[in-house]
Coordinates of C-alpha atoms and ligand atoms in Angstrom, one line a residue:
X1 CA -30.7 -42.4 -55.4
X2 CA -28.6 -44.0 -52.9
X3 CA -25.5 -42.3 -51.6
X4 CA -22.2 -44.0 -53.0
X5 CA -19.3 -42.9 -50.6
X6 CA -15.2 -45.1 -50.7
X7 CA -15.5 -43.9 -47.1
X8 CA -17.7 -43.4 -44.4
X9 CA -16.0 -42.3 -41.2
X10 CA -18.8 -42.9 -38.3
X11 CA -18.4 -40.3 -35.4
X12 CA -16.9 -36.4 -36.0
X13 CA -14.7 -36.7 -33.0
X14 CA -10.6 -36.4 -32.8
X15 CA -10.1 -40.0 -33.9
X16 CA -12.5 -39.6 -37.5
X17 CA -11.0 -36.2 -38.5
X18 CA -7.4 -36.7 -38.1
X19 CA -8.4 -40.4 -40.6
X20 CA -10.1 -38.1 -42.9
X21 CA -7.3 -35.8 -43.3
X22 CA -4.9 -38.5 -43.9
X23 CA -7.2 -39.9 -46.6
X24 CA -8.1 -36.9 -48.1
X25 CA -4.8 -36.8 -49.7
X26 CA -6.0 -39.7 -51.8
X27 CA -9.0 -39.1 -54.7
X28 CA -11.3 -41.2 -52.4
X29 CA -15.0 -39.7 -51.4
X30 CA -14.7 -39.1 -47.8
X31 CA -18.4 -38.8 -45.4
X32 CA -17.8 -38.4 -41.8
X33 CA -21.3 -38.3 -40.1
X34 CA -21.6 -36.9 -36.2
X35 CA -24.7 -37.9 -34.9
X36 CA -24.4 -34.6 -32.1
X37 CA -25.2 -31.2 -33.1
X38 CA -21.9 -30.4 -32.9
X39 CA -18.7 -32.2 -34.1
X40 CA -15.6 -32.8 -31.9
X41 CA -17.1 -35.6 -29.3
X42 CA -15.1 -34.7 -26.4
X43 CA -12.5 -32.8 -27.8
X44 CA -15.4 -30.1 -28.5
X45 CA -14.9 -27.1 -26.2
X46 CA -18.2 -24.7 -25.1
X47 CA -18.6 -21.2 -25.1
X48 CA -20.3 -20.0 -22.0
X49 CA -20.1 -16.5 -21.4
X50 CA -17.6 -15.8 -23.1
X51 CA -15.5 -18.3 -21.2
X52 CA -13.9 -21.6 -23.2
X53 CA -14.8 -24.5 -21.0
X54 CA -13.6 -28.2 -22.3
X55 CA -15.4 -30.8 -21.3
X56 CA -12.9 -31.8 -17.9
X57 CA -9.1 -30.8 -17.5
X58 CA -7.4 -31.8 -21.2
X59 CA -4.0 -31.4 -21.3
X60 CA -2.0 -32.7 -24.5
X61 CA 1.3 -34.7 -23.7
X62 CA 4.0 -32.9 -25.9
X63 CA 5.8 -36.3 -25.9
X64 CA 2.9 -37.9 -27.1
X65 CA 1.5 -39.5 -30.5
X66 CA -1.1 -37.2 -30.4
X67 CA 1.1 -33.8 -30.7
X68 CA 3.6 -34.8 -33.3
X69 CA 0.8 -36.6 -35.7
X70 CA -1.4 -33.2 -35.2
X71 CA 2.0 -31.1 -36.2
X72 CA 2.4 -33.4 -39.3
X73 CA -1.3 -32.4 -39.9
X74 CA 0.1 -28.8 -39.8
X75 CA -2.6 -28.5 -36.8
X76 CA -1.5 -25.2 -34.8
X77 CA -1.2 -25.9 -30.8
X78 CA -1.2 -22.9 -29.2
X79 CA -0.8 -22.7 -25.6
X80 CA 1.7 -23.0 -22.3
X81 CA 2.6 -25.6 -20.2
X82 CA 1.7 -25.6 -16.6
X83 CA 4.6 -25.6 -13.9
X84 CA 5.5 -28.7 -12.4
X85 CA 4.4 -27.9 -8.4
X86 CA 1.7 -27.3 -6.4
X87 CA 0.2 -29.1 -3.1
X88 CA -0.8 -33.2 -2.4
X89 CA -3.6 -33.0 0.1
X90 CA -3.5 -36.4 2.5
X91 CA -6.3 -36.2 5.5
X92 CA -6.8 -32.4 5.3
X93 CA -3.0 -31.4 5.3
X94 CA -1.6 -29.6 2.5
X95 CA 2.2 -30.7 1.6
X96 CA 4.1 -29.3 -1.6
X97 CA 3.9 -32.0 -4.0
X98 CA 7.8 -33.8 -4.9
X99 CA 7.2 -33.4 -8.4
X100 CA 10.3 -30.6 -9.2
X101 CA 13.5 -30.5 -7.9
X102 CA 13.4 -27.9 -5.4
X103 CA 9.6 -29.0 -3.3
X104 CA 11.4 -32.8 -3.5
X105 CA 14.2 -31.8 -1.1
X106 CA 12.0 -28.8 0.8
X107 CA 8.4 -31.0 1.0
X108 CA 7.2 -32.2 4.4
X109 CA 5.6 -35.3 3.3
X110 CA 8.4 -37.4 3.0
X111 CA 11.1 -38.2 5.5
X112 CA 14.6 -38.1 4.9
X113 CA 14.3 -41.8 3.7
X114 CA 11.6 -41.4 1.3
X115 CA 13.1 -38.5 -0.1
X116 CA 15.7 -40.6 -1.1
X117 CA 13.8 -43.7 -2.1
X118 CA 11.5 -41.5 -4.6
X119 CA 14.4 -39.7 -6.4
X120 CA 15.3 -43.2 -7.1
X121 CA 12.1 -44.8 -8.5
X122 CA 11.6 -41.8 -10.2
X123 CA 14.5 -42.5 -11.8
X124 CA 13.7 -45.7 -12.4
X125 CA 10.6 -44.9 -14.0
X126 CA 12.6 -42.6 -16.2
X127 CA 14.7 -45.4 -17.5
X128 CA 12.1 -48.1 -17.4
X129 CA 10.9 -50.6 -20.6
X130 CA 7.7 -50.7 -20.9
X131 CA 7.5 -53.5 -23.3
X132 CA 9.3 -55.7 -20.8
X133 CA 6.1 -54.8 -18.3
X134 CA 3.8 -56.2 -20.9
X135 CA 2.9 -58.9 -18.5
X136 CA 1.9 -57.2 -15.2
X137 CA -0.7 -54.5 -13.7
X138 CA 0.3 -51.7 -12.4
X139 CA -0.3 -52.7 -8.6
X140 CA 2.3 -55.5 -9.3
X141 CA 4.9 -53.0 -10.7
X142 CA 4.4 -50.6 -7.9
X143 CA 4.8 -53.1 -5.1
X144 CA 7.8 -53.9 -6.8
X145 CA 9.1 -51.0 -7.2
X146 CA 8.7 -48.9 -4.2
X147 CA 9.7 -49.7 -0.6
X148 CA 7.8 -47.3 1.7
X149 CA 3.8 -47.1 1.6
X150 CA 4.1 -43.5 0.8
X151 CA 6.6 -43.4 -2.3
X152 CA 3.7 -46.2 -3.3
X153 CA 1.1 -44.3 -2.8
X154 CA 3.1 -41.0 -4.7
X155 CA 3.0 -43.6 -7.5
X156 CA -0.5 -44.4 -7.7
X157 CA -1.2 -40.4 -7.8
X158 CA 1.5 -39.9 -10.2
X159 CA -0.1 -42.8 -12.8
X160 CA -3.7 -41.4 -12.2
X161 CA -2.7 -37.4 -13.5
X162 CA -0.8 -39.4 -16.2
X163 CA -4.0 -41.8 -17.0
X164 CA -7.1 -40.6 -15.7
X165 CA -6.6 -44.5 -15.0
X166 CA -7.9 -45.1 -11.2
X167 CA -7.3 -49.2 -11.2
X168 CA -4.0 -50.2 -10.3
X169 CA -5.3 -53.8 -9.7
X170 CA -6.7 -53.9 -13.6
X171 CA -4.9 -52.0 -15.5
X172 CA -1.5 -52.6 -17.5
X173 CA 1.9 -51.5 -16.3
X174 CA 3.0 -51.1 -20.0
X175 CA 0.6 -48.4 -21.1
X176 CA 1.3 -46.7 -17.4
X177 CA 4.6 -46.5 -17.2
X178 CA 4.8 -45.2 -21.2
X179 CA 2.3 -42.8 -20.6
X180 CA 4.2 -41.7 -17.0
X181 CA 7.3 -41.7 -19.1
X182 CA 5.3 -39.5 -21.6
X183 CA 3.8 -37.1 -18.6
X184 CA 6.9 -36.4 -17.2
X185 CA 8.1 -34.7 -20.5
X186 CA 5.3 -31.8 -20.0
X187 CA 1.9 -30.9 -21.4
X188 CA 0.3 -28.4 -23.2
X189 CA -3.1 -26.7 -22.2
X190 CA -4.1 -24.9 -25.3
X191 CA -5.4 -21.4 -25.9
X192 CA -9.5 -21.4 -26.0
X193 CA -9.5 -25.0 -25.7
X194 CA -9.2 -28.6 -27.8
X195 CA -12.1 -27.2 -29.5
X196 CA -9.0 -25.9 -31.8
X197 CA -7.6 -28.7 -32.6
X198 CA -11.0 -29.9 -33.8
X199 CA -11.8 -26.6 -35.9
X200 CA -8.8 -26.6 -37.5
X201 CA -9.1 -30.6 -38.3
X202 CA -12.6 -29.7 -39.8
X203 CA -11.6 -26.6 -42.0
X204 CA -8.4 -28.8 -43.3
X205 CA -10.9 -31.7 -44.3
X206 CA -13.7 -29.6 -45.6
X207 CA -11.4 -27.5 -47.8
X208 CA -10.1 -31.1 -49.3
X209 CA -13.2 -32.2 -50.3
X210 CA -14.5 -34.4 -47.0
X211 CA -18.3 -34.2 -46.4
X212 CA -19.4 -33.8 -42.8
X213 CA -22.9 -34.3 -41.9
X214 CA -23.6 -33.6 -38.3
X215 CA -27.0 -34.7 -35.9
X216 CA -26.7 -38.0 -38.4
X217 CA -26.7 -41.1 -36.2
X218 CA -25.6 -44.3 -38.3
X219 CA -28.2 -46.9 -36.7
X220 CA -27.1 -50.1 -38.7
X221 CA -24.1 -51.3 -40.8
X222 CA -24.8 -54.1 -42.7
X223 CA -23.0 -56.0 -45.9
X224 CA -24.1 -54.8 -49.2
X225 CA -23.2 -56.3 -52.5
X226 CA -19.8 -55.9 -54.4
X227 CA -18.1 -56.0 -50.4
X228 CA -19.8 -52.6 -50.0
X229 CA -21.6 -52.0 -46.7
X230 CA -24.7 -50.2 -46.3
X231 CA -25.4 -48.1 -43.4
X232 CA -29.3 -47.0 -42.1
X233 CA -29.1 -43.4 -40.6
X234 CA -31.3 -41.7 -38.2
X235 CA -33.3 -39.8 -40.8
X236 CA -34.2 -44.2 -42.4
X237 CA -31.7 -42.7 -45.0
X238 CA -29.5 -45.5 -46.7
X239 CA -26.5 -45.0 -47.8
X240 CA -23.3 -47.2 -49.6
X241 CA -19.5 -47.0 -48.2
X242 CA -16.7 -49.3 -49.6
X243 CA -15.0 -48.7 -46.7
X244 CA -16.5 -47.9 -42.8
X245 CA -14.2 -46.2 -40.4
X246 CA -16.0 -46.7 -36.7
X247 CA -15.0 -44.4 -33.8
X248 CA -17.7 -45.0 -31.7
X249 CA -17.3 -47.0 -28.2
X250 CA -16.7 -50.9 -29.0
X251 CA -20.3 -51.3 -27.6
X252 CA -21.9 -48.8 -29.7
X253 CA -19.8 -50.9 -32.2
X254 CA -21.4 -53.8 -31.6
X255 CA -24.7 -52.9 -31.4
X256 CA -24.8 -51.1 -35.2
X257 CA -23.5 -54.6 -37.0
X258 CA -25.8 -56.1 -38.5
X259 CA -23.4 -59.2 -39.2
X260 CA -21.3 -59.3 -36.3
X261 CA -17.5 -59.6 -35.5
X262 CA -16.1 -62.8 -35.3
X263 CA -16.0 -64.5 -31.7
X264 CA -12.5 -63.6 -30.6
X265 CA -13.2 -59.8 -31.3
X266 CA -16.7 -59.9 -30.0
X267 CA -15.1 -61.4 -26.9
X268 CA -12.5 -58.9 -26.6
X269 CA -14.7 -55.8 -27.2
X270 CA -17.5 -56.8 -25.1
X271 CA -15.3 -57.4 -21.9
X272 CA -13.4 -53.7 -22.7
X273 CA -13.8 -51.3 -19.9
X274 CA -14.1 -47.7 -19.5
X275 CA -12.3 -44.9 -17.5
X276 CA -14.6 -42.8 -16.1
X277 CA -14.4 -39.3 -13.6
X278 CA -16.6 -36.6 -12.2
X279 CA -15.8 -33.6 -13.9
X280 CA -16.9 -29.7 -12.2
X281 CA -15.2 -26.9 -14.9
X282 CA -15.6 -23.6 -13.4
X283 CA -15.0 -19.8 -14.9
X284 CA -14.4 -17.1 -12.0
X285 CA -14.5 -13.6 -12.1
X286 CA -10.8 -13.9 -10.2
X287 CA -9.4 -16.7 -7.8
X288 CA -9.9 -16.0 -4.0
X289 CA -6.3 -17.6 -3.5
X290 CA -4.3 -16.6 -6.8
X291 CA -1.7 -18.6 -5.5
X292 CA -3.3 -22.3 -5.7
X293 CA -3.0 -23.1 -8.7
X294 CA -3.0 -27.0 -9.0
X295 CA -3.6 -29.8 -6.2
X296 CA -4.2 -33.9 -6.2
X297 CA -5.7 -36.1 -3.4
X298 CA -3.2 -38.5 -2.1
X299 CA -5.7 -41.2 -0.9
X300 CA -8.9 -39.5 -2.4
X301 CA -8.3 -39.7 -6.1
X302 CA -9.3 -35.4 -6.8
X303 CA -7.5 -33.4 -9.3
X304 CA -7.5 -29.5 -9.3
X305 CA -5.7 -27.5 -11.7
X306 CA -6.4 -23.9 -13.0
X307 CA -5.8 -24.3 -16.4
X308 CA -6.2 -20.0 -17.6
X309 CA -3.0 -19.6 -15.6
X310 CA -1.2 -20.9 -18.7
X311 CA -3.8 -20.2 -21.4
X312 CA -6.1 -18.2 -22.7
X313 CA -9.3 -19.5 -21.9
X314 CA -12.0 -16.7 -22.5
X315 CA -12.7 -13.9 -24.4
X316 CA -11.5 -10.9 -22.2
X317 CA -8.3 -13.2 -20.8
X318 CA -9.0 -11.4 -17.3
X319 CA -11.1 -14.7 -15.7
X320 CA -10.3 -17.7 -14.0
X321 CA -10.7 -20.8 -15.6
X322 CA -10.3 -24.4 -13.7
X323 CA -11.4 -27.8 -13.3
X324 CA -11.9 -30.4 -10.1
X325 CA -12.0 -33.7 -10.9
X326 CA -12.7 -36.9 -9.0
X327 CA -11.2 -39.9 -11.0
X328 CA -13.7 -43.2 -11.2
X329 CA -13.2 -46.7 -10.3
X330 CA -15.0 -48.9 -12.6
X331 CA -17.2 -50.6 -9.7
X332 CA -17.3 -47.3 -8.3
X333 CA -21.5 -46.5 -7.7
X334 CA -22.0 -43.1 -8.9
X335 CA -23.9 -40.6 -6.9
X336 CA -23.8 -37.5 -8.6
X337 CA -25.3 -35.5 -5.8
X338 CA -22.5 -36.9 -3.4
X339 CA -19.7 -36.6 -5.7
X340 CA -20.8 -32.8 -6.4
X341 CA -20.5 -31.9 -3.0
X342 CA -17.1 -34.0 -2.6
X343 CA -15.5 -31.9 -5.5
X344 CA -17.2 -28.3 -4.4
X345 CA -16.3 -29.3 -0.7
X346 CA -12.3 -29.9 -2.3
X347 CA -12.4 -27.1 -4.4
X348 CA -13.9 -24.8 -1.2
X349 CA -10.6 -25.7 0.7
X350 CA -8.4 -24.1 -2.0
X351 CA -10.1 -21.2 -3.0
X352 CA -12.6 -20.8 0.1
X353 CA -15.3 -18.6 -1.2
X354 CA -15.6 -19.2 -4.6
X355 CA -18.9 -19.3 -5.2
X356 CA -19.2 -15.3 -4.9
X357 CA -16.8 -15.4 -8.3
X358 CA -18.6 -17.9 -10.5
X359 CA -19.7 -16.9 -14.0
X360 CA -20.3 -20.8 -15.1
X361 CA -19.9 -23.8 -13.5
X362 CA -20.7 -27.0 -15.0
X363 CA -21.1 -30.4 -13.0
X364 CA -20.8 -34.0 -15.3
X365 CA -21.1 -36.9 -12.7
X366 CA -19.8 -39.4 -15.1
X367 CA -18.0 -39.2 -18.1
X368 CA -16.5 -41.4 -20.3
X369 CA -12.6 -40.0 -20.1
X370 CA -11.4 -43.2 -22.5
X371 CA -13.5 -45.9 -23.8
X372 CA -11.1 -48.8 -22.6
X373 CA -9.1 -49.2 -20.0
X374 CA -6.0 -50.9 -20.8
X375 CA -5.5 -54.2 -19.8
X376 CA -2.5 -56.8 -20.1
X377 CA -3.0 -58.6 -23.5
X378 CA -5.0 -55.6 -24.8
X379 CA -1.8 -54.8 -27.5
X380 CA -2.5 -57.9 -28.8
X381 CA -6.2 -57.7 -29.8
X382 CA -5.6 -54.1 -31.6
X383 CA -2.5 -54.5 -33.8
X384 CA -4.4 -53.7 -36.8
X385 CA -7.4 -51.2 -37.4
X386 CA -9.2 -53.5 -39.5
X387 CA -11.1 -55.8 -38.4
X388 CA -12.7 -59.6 -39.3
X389 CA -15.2 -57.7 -41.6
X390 CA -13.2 -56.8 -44.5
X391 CA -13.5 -53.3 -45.2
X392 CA -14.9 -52.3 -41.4
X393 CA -11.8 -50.7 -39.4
X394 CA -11.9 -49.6 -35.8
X395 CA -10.3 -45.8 -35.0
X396 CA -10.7 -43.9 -31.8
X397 CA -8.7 -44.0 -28.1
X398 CA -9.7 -47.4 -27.0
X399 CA -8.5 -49.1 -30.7
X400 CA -4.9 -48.1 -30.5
X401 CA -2.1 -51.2 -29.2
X402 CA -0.5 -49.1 -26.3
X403 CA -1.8 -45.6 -26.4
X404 CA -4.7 -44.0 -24.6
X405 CA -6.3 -40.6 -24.9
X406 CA -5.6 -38.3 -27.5
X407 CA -2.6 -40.1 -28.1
X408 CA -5.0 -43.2 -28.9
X409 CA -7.7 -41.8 -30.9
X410 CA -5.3 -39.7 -32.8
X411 CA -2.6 -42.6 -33.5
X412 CA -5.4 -45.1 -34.9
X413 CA -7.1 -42.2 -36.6
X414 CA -4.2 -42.3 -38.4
X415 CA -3.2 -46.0 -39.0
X416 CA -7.0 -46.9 -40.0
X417 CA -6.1 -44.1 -42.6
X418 CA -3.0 -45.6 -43.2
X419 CA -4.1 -49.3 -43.5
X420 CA -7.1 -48.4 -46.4
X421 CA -4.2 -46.2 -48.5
X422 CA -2.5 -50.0 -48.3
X423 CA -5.0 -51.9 -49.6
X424 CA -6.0 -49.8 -52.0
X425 CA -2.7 -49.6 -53.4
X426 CA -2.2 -52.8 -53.6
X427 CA -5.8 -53.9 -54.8
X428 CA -4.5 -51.1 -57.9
X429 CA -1.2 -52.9 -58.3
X430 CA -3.2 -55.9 -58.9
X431 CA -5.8 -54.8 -61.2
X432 CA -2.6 -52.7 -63.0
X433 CA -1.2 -55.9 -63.2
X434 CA -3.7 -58.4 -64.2
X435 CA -4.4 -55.2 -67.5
X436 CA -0.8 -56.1 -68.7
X437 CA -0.2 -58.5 -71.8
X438 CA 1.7 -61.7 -70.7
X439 CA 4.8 -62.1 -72.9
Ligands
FAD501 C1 -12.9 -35.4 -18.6 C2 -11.9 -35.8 -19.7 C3 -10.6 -35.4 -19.6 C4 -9.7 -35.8 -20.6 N1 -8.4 -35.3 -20.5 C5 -7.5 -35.7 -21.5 C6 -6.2 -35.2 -21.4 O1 -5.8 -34.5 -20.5 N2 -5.3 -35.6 -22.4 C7 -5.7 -36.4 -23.4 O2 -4.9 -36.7 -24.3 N3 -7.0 -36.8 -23.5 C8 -7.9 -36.5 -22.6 N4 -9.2 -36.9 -22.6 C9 -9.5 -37.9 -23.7 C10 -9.8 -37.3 -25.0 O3 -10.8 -36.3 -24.9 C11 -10.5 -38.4 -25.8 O4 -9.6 -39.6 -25.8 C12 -10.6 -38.1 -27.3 O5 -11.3 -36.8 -27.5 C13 -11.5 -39.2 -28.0 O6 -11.6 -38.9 -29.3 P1 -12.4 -40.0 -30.2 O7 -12.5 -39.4 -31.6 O8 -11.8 -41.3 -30.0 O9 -13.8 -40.2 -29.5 P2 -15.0 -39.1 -29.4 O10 -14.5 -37.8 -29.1 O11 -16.0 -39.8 -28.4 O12 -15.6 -39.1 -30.8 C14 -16.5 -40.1 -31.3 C15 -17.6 -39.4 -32.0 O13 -18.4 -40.4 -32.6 C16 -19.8 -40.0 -32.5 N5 -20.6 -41.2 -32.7 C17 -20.6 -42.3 -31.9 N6 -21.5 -43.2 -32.3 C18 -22.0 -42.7 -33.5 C19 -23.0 -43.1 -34.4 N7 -23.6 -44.3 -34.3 N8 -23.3 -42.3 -35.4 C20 -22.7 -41.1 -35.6 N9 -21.8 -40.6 -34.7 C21 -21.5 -41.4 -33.7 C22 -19.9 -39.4 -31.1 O14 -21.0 -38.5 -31.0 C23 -18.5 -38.7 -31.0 O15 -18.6 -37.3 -31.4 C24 -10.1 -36.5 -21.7 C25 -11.5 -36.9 -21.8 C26 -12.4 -36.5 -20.8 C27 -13.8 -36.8 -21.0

């Protein structure tokens, strides 16, 4: 007998779970199939010796989509948020980074000048519109905005720890500067990791009724009669959804239709982008230098930040838990061997000897951080999480109008969940009303 689901949910990750809870307050059957082992896609955090490693440095914007729709979800978020500070490297110097109050007047790396000149652009940042820098990149905002090649180049850091997003030429002023605007209200690194958020999205779902079947790759979507779809899994299983969330990559989209998207979105998808990074997440035994706690590259685009300084991130709370990172141009070449010793070499300057400390370390060359990277125009391809196929909508962080990241995946999680509660409603209204007599 053939499966009959009202929803199938492809991919177990942030994006399909916080759509399944929304749905699951409706009477509709709910499948979300994972085709890892494990669910959570990147949101899933490992246990290695004891130690809670996620997969890179994920910190959750507490002005962000993400963190008030998980509340609404009654979704615990446990954890602290890291103090503004620390040190910008530029060729081999160490200078406290102008990021809080105090290091902006004391730091060396700007003159009196440039002091002056990045209170005010952060300022303006503060009070900018991002909807009124809808029709420039980044780079263009930036040269207008800042004077002096450093307070530029402060910016350029400043938007990459906000966005992972290491393409000021490319990418869209509007979704940096909200997502700056969202950094510079704090973040959140959470106690043993996103993998809570996930758990916690899982046990909701599961206790309302949503099947989850995980190492279950959907190979094929195809139309099925009565505007049903049929999807082929890994195991040649077939099985019948009314509706089909997708949170897979807009590529991996692609390639499971069996009757594909119309040109315009077949256009738009295929031309999306990633962002990318180098990700080394390290547990020590203790840190050589207790007091270096978080450092960015000024002109090398690194990231170093020890995130169990602010939460508890393994079993016996006494280790060190931290991530370097090495952010990704999308024509950068990867060489993982190269980019290894890059991110040990910048990791060696801050805590010199930390290899005698290590109980895991974990090197990932290249790693999708967000399936698109935004681009101007972007907002106006992804409006709406349905999609030219009636009944197919798109969740997950590339499919939301002007969020990224969690905020992203979590925000269309929810509207996809949102827009099939719509038009079921209203296909009931109309069958409610077509059932009464005419007078
Ligand atoms: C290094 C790194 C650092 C990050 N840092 C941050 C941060 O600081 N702040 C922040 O907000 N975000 C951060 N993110 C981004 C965040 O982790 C992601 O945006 C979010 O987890 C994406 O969720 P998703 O559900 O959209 O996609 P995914 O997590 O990728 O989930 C999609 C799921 O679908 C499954 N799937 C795909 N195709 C199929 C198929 N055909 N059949 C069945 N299953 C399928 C996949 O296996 C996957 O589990 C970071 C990501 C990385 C990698």
């Amino acid at each position: 007998m053939t499966q009959k689901w009202d929803i199938v949910i492809v991919g177990g990750g942030i994006a399909g779970y916080v759509a399944a809870n929304y749905l699951a307050k409706t009477n509709l059957s709910i499948l979300i199939l994972e085709k890892g082992k494990n669910v959570g896609g990147r949101a899933r955090t490992n246990r290695i010796n004891q130690q809670y490693l996620n997969q890179g440095p994920h910190a959750l914007y507490k002005k962000g989509k993400a963190k008030s729709i998980l509340e609404e979800l009654k979704i615990n978020l446990n954890g602290k948020s890291p103090k503004t500070g620390g040190i910008l490297i530029e060729n081999n110097i160490e200078y406290a980074a102008p990021f809080s109050p105090l290091e902006l007047f004391t730091t060396n790396l700007l003159n009196g000048k440039e002091r002056l000149e990045w209170v005010s652009v952060l300022l303006k940042l503060m009070s900018a519109d991002p909807e009124k820098l809808a029709e420039q990149t980044f780079q263009q905002w930036v040269q207008q905005t800042a004077r002096s090649k450093m307070v530029e180049s402060l910016l350029y850091t400043l938007g990459r720890l906000a966005t992972y997003c290491h393409a000021p030429e490319m990418v869209s002023a509007k979704v940096m500067v909200s997502n700056m605007k969202n950094a510079m209200g704090g973040v959140l690194y959470l106690d043993s990791g996103w993998q809570t958020i996930i758990d916690q999205l899982h046990n909701k779902a599961i206790l309302a009724g949503v099947q989850v079947q995980s190492h279950t790759r959907v190979k094929q979507i195809s139309p099925a009669p009565q505007g049903q779809f049929k999807l082929v899994l890994s195991n040649n299983e077939e099985i019948l959804g009314k509706y089909v969330i997708c949170t897979s990559s807009p590529q991996e989209l692609h390639e499971l239709l069996v009757e594909k998207l119309n040109l315009d979105q077949n256009h738009f998808y295929a031309q999306i982008t990633p962002i990318r990074g180098a990700t080394l997440d390290v547990a020590l035994t203790q840190l050589p230098n207790p007091k270096q706690l978080f450092a960015l590259g000024i002109t090398d685009p690194l990231y170093y930040s020890v995130h169990s300084n602010y939460a508890r991130l393994s079993d016996d709370n006494k280790s060190a838990v931290l991530h370097v990172f090495k952010y990704l141009h999308p024509d950068d070449q990867i060489d993982g061997t190269s980019i290894k010793d890059e991110l040990e070499q910048f990791l060696d300057k801050l805590q010199p000897g930390w290899q005698q400390y290590v109980i895991s370390s974990r090197f990932i060359p290249n790693i999708t951080v967000n399936h698109r990277l935004p681009q101007i125009g972007d907002e106006s391809k992804l409006q709406r999480s349905k999609t030219a196929i009636p009944g197919l909508y798109i969740a997950g962080d590339w499919a939301s109008p002007d969020s990224i990241l969690a905020d992203g995946a979590v925000r269309s999680g929810k509207q996809a969940a949102e827009e099939i509660i719509f038009n079921e409603m209203r296909k009931n209204s109309a069958n409610i009303e077509r059932r009464l007599p005419t007078i």
